[in-house]
Short mmCIF file of C-alpha atoms in Angstrom, two decimals:
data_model
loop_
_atom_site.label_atom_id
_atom_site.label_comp_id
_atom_site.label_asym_id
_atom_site.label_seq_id
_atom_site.Cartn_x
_atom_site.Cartn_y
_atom_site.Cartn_z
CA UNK A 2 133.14 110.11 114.97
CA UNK A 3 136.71 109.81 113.42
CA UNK A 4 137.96 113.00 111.14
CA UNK A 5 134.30 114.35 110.42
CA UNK A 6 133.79 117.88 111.45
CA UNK A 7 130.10 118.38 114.15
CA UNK A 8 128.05 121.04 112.46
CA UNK A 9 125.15 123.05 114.13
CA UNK A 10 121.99 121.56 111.92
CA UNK A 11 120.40 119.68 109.77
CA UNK A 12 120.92 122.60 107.45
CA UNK A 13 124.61 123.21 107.81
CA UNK A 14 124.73 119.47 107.41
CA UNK A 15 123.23 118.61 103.75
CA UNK A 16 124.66 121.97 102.47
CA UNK A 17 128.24 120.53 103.70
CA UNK A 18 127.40 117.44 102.46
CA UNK A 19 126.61 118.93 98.79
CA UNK A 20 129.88 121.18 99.07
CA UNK A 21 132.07 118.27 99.77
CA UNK A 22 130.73 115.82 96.86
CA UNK A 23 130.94 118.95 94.63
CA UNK A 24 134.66 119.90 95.68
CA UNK A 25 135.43 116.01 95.10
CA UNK A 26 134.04 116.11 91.42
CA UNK A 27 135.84 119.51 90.22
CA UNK A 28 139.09 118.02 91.80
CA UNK A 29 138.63 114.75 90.09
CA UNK A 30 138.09 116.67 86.91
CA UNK A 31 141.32 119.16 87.51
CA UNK A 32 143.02 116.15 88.02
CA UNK A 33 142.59 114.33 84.96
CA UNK A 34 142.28 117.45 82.88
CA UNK A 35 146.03 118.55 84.21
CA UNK A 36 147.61 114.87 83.98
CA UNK A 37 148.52 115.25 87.91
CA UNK A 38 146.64 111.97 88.88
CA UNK A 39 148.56 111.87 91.59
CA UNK A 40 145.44 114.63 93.25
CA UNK A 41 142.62 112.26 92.41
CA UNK A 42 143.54 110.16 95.41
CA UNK A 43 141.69 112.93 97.21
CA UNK A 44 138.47 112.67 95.55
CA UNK A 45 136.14 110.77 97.77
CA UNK A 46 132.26 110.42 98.53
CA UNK A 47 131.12 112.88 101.74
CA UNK A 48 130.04 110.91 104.99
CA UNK A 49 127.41 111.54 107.51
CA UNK A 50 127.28 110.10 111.11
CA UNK A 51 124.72 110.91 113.28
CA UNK A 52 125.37 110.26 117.27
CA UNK A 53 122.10 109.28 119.05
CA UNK A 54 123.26 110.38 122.62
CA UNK A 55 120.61 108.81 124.82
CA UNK A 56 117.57 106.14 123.75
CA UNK A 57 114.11 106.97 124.79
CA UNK A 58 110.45 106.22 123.57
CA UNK A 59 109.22 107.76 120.47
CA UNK A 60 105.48 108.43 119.13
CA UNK A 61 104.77 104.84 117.65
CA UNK A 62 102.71 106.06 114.92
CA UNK A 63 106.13 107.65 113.23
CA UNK A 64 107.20 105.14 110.23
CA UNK A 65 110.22 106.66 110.29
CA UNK A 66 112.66 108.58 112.09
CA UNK A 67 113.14 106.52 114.90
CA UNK A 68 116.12 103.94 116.47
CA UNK A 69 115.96 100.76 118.39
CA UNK A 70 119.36 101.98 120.64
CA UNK A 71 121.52 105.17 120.97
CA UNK A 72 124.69 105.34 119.58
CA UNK A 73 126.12 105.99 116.29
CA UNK A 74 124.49 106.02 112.81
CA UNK A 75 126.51 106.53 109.07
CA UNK A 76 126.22 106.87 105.74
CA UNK A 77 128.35 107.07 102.87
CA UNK A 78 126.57 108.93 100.29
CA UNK A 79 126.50 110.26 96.80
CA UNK A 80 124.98 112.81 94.91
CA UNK A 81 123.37 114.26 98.09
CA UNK A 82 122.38 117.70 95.57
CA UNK A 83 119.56 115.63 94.57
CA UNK A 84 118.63 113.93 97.62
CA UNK A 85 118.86 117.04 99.31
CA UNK A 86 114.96 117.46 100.22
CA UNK A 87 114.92 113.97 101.45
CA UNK A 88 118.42 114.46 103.23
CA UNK A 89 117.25 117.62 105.39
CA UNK A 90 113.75 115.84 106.68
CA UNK A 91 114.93 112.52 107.20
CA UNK A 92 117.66 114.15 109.94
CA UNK A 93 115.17 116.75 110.72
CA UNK A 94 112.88 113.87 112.31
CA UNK A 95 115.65 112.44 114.03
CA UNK A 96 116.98 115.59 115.96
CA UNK A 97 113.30 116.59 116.61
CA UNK A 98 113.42 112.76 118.22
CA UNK A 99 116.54 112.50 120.00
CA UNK A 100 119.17 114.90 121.84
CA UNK A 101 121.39 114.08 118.58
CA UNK A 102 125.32 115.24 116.89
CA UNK A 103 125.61 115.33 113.73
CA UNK A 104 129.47 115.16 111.70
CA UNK A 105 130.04 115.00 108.18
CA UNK A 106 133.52 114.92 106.10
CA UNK A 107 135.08 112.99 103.82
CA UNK A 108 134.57 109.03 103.96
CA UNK A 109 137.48 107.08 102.72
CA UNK A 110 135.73 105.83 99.58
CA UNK A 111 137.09 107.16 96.43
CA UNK A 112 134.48 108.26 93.88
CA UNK A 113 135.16 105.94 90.46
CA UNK A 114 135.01 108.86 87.29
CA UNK A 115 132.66 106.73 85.53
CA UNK A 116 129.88 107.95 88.17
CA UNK A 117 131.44 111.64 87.77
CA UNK A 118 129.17 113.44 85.08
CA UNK A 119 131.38 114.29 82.31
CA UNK A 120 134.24 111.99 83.12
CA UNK A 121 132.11 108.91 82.42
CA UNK A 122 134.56 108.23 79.21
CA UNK A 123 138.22 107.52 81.05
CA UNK A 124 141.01 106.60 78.68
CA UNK A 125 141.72 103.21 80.13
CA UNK A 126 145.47 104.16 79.41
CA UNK A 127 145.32 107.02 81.49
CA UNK A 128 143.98 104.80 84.30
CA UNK A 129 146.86 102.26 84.31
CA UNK A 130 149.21 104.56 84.46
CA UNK A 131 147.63 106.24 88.05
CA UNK A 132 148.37 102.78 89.20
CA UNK A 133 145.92 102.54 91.96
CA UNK A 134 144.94 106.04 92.39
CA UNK A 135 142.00 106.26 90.23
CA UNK A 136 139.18 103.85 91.50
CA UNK A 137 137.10 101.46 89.22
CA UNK A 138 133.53 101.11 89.41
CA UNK A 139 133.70 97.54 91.47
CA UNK A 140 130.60 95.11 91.95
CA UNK A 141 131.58 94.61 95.25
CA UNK A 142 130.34 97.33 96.62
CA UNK A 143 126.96 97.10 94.92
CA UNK A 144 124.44 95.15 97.04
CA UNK A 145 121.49 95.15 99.34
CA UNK A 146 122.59 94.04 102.47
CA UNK A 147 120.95 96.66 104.34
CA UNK A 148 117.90 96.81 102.64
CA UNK A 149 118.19 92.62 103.06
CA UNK A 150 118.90 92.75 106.56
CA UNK A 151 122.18 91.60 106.82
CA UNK A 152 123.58 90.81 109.83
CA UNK A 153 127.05 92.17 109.58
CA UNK A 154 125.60 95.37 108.00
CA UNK A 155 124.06 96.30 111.51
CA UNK A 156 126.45 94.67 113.88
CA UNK A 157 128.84 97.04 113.56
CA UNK A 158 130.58 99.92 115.17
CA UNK A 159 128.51 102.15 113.34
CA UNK A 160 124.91 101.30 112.20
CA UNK A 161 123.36 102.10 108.85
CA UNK A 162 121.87 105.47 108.53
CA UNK A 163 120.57 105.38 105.04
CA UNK A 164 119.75 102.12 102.96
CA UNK A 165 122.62 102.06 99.77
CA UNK A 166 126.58 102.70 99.60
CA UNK A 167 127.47 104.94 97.64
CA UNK A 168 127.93 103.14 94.43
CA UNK A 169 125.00 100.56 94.85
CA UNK A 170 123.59 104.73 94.63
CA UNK A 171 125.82 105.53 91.29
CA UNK A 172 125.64 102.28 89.30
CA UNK A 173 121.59 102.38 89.95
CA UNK A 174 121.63 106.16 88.44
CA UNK A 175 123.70 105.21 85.56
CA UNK A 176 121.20 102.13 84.63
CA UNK A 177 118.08 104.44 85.22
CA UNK A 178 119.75 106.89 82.33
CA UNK A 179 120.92 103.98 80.47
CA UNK A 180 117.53 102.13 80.11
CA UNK A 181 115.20 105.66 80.02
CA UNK A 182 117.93 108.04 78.43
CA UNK A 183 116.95 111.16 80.95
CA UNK A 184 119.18 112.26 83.40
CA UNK A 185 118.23 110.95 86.77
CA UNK A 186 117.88 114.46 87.92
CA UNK A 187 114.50 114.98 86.92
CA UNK A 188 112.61 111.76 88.15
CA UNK A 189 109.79 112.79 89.87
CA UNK A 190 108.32 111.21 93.35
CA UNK A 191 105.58 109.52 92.33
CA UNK A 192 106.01 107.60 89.52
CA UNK A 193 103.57 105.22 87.18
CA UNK A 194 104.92 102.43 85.78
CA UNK A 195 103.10 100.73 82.39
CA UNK A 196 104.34 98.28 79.31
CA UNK A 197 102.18 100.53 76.71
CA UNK A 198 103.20 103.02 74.33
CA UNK A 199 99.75 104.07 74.34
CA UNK A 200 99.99 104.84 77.71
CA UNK A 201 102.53 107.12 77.77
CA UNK A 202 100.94 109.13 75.11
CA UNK A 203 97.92 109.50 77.01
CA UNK A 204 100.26 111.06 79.49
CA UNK A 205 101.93 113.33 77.38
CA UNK A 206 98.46 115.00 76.12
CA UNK A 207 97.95 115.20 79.69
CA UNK A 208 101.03 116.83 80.59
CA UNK A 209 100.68 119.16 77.58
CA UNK A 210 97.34 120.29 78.61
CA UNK A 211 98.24 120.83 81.70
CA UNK A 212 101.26 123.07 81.12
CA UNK A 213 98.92 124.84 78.25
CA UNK A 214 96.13 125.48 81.84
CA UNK A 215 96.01 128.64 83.12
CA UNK A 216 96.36 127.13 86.69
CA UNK A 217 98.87 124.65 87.17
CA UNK A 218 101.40 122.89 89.59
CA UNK A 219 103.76 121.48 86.71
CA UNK A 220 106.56 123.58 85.54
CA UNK A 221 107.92 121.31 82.28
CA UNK A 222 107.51 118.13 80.36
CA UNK A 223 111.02 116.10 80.02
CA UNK A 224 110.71 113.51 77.07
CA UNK A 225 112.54 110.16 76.35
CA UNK A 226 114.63 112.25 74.04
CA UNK A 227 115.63 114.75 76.18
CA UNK A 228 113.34 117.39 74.70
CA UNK A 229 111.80 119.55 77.67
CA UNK A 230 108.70 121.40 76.93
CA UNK A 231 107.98 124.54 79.48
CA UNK A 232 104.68 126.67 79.54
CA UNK A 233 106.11 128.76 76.72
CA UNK A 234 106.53 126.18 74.74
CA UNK A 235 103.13 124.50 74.15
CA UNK A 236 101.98 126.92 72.12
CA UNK A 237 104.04 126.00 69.05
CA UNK A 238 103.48 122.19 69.96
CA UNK A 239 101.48 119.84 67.28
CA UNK A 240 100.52 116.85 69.63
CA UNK A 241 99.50 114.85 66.60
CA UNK A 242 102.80 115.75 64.64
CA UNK A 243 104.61 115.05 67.86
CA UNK A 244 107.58 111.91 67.63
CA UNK A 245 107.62 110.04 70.98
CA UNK A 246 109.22 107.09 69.15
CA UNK A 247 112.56 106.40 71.59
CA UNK A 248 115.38 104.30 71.35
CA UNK A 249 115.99 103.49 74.97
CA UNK A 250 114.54 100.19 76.28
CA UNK A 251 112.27 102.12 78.94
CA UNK A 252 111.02 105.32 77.64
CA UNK A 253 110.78 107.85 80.66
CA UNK A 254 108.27 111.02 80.91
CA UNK A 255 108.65 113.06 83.26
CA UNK A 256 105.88 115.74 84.31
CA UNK A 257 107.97 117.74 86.35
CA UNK A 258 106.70 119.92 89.46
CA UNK A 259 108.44 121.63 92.28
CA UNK A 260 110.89 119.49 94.27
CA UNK A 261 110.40 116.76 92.00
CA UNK A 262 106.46 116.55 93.21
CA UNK A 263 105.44 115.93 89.46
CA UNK A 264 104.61 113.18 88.79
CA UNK A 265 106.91 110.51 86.10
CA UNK A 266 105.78 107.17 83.60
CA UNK A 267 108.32 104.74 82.15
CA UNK A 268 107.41 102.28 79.68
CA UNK A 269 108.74 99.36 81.50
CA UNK A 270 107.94 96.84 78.54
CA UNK A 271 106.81 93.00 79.28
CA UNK A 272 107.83 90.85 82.45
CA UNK A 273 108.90 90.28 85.66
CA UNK A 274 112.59 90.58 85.12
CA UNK A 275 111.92 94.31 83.28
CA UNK A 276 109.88 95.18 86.53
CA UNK A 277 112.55 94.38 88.99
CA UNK A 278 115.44 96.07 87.11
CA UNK A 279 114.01 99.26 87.13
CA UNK A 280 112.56 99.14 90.70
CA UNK A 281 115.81 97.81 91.60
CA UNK A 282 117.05 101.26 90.18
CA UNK A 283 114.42 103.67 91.27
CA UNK A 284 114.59 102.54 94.94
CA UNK A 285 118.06 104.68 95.04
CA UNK A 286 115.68 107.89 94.81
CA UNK A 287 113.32 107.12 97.44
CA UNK A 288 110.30 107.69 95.66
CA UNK A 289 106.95 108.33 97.84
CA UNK A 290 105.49 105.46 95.47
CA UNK A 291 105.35 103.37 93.03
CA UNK A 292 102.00 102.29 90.59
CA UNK A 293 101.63 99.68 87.92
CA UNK A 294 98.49 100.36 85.51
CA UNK A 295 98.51 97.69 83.11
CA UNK A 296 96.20 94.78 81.35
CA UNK A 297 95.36 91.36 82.49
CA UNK A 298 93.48 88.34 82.06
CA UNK A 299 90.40 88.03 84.27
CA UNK A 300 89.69 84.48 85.45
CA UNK A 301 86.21 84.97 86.91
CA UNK A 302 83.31 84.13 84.24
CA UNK A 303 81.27 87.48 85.24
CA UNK A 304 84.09 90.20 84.37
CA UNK A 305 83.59 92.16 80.76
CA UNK A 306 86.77 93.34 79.08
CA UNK A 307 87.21 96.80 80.34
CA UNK A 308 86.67 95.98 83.80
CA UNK A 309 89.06 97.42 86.40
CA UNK A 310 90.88 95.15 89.01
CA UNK A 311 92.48 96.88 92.27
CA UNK A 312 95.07 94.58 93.42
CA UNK A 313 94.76 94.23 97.16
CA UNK A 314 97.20 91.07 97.33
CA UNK A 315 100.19 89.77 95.34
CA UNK A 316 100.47 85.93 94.41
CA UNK A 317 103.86 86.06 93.35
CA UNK A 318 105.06 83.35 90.76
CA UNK A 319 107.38 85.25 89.38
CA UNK A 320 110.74 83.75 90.50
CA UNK A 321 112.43 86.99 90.09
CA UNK A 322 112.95 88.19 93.96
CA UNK A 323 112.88 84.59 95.80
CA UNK A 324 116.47 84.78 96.78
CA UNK A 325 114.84 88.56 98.76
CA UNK A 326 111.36 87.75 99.80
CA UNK A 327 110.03 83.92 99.63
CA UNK A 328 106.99 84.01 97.43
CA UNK A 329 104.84 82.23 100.53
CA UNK A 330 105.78 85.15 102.52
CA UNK A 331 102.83 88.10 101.98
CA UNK A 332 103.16 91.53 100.86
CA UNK A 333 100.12 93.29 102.46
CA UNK A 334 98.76 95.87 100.17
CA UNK A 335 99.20 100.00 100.97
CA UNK A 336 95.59 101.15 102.08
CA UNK A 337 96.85 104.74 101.50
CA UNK A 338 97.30 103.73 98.03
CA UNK A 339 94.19 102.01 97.94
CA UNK A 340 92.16 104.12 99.19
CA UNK A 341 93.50 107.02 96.55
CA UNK A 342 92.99 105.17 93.64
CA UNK A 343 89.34 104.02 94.53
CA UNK A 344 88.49 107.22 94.64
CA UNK A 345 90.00 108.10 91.28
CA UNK A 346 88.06 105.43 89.80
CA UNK A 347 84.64 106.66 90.85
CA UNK A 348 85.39 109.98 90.18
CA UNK A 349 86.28 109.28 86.84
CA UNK A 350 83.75 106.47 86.20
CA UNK A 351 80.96 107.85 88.30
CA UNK A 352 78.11 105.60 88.80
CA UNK A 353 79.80 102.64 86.22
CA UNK A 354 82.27 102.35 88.84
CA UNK A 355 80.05 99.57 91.06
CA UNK A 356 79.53 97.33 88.31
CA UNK A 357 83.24 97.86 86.38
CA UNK A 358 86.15 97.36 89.36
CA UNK A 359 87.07 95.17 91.84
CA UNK A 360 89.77 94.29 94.23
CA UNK A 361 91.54 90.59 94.86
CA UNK A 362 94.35 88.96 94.40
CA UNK A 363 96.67 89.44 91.17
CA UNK A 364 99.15 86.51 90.04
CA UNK A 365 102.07 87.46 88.77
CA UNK A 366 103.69 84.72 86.50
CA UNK A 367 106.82 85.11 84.20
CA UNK A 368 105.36 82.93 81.38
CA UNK A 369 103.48 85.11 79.11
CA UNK A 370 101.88 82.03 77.54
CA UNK A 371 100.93 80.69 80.95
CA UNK A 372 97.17 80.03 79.36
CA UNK A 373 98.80 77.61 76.77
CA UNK A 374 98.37 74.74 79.11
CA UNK A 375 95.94 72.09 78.81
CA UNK A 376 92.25 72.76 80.29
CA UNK A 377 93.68 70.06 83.04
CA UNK A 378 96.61 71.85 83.86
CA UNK A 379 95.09 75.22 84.30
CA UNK A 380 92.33 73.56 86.52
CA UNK A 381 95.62 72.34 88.94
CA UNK A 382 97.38 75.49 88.51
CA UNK A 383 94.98 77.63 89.55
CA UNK A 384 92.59 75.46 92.17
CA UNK A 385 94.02 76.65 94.99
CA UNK A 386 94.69 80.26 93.87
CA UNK A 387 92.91 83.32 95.38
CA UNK A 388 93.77 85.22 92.39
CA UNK A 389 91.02 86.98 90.05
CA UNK A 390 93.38 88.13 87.62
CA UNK A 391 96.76 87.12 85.94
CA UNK A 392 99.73 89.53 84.44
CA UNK A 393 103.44 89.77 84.65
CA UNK A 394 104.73 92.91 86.54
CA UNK A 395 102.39 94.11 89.58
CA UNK A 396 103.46 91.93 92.14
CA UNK A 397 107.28 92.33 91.43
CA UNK A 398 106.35 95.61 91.52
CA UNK A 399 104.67 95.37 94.75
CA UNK A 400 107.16 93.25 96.33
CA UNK A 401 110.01 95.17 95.56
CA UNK A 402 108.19 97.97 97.28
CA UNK A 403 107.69 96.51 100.27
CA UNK A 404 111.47 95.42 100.30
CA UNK A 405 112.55 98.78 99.30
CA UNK A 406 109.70 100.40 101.53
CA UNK A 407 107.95 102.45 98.48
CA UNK A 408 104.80 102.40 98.93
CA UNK A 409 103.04 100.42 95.78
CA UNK A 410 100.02 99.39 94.20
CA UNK A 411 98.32 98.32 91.02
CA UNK A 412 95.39 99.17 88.71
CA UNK A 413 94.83 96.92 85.70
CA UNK A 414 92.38 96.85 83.23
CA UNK A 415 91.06 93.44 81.42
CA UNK A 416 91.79 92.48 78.77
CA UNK A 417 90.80 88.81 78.34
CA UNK A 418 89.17 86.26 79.43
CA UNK A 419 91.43 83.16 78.56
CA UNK A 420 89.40 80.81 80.95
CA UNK A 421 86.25 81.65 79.05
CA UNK A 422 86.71 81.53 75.14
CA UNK A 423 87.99 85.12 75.15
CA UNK A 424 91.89 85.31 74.41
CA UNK A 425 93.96 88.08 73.22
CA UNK A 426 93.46 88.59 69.78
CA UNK A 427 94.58 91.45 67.47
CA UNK A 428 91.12 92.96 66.68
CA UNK A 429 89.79 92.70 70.06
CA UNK A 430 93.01 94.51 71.61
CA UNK A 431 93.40 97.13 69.23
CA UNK A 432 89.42 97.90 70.07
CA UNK A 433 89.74 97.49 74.00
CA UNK A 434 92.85 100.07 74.02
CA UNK A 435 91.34 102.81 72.05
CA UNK A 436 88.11 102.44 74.42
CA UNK A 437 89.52 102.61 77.52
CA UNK A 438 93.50 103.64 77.35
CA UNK A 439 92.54 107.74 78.79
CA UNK A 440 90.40 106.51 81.41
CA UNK A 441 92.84 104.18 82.61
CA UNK A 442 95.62 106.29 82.48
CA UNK A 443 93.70 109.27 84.44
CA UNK A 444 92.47 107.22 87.26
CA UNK A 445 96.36 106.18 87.74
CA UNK A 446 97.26 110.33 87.39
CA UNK A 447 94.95 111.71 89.30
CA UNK A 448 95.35 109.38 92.52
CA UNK A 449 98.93 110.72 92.12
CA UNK A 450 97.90 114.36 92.17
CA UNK A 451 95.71 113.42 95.28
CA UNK A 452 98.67 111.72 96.94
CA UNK A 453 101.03 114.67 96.11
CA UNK A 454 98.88 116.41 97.88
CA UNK A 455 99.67 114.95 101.18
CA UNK A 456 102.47 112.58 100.59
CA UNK A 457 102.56 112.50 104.37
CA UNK A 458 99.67 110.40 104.08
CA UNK A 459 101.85 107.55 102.27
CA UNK A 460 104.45 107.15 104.99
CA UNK A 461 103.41 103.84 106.56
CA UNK A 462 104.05 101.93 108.82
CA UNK A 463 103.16 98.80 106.77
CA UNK A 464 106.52 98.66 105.07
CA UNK A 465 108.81 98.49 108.42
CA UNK A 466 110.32 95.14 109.33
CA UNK A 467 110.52 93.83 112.93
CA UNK A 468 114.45 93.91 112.63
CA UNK A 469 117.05 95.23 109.99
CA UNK A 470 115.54 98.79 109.31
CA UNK A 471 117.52 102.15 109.54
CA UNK A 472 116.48 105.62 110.51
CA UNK A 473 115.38 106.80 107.41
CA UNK A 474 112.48 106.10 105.47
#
């Protein structure tokens, strides 16, 4: 396995793995801070290969964890401090697996400053006169290939361990910071997705109360200003008086809980496009899932604004992700996910919950003013749909999960009925949101509490491909 050094366990290896990324960084910052640029040439991302030694049957129900031939599997990786948790289990299942060796060391990747915290602002002057020694942040390293199957990806001498390069990792940190404006550090593993501001303030007055409970498994609030409100703190805190206003195009809220259990919302705003970008992102962090609760239009004469739809199948006309997955192709829905937020639903709703949701098919389109169309053209556009309910984001949402293998879902609420004499209108809205906004947004929280409780539970096998899938999840 070239120049990497075998260590003992999965321990020894991630802690190695942290050391070397962390030596890299302080010598890329002694470097530039000295004005011997000649030393950055050593800073470079850590690598990981693990050796299968011999190929053998697994337990079938593992999602994970598992290899379709011995031999040798590789990563290049970044920022493995806060992949660290995911790091030690995802080896842990493969050496429980197989008789396995594990080596780590330094790749031969340099690490570009821009994705070194604090260096992010290089004089450009500075870099032309390293000449070549100080690496640029280059595009051509940034792509999906292994997530996208790619042949060449694994057909050669080593096979993908892990699912990014390292700065497919960085760039997808720096735009998850750029568009939220919170370090990436604190994203939590299960994480909500909506396009309302209202939303996200029902989620902060959760949060707060919460943290202000005399039992509880959150440790801090992290706002879209970088404000972090602990236990201590909520005391002193005016929730009316409070400004949540944010100047970043997806404000991020992060409820945070031990080893990133908590449980985080971004304000994804409107469309398709939005909803892929920051899934694109997010993927980097392997989440344990992903949930959309927004609004839609209900096409079926009986539904009453208010009602609840469970989206149990995506008909995606989107056009945001046909160059990944061909919109004929189906994304089956996560019964795990399901399942969790059913249960939400009639906990929260109690008896109402019979008459108020229902599950089918959600369209996705990326024309907001798809109901602008002629009675005649809605009749073709829709004849041969399955769908009972139209919006913008859920099944980007849901089919860049399956592609990424995050486990997804959707809960939206209606609200309108453009088939039957009932669009949105201002008055209508405004009274729909204040009515249901808390409800909606605690059946979404809760099912994530449930599922924190036993993320195990999430780790399908739904979201495995027949070929061009790697050992980890």
């Amino acid at each position: 396995m070239g120049d990497l050094e075998v260590v003992g366990s999965v321990e020894e290896a991630v802690d190695k793995l942290i050391e070397l990324y962390r030596a890299s960084c302080l010598l890329a910052r002694e470097s530039l801070d000295s004005g011997d640029v000649a030393r950055y040439e050593g800073v470079k991302y850590p690598k990981i290969a693990v050796e299968v030694k011999e190929w053998h049957p697994v337990d079938r129900s593992q999602p994970f964890g598992y290899v379709d031939e011995a031999g040798v599997y590789s990563a290049v990786l970044s920022r493995p401090d806060i992949m660290a948790r995911y790091l030690r289990h995802q080896l842990q299942c493969l050496v429980i697996n197989y008789d396995c060796e594990i080596a780590v060391g330094y790749s031969d990747v340099g690490i570009p400053p821009e994705y070194i915290r604090g260096l992010e602002g290089i004089n450009e002057a500075r870099r032309s006169r390293s000449g070549t020694v100080i690496p640029r942040p280059t595009l051509d390293d940034v792509h999906d290939a292994i997530i996208d199957g790619d042949w060449d990806a694994f057909h050669g001498p080593e096979k993908p361990l892990f699912h990014f390069g390292p700065q497919r990792f960085d760039i997808a940190c720096a735009r998850i910071e750029h568009y939220t404006g919170i370090e990436v550090d604190s994203v939590q593993r299960f994480i909500l997705f909506t396009n309302y501001e209202m939303h996200t303030r029902e989620f902060v007055k959760f949060g707060l109360s919460q943290l202000a409970g005399e039992e509880t498994r959150y440790s801090a609030l992290i706002l879209p200003n970088g404000r972090t409100i602990t236990r201590g703190d909520v005391a002193d805190i005016d929730q009316l008086a409070m400004d949540l206003a944010s100047r970043y195009q997806m404000p991020r809220f992060d409820l945070a809980a031990e080893d990133n259990s908590g449980v985080t919302m971004i304000n994804i705003g409107v469309g398709p496009s939005n909803a892929k970008t920051v899934t694109d992102c997010l993927a980097v962090l392997r989440p344990e899932c992903w949930i959309m609760i927004g609004h839609c239009a209900g096409l079926d004469a009986r539904m009453r604004i208010g009602d609840l739809i469970l989206g149990n199948a995506y008909e995606r006309r989107d056009h945001v992700l046909q160059n990944h997955i061909k919109s004929e192709l189906p994304i089956p829905a996560v019964p795990e996910i399901q399942r969790t937020l059913e249960k939400s639903v009639k906990k929260i709703y109690g008896e109402e919950e019979q008459s108020l949701m229902r599950t089918g098919t959600v369209l996705s389109t990326d024309d907001r003013n798809w109901e602008w169309q002629t009675p005649r053209e809605l009749w073709d556009w829709l004849r041969h749909s399955t769908a009972v309910a139209v919006d913008m984001e859920s099944c980007t949402i849901a089919a860049n999960g399956y592609r990424y293998r995050v486990p997804y879902g959707a809960l939206l609420a209606v609200s309108d009925l453009p088939l039957h004499a009932v669009p949105k209108l201002p008055a209508a809205a405004q009274a729909f949101y204040s009515n249901s906004k808390e409800a909606h947004v605690m059946c979404a929280v809760r099912a994530m509490e449930r599922l924190a409780e036993h993320p195990e539970r999430l780790r399908t096998r739904k979201l495995r491909r027949a070929q061009g899938e790697v050992p980890f999840r």
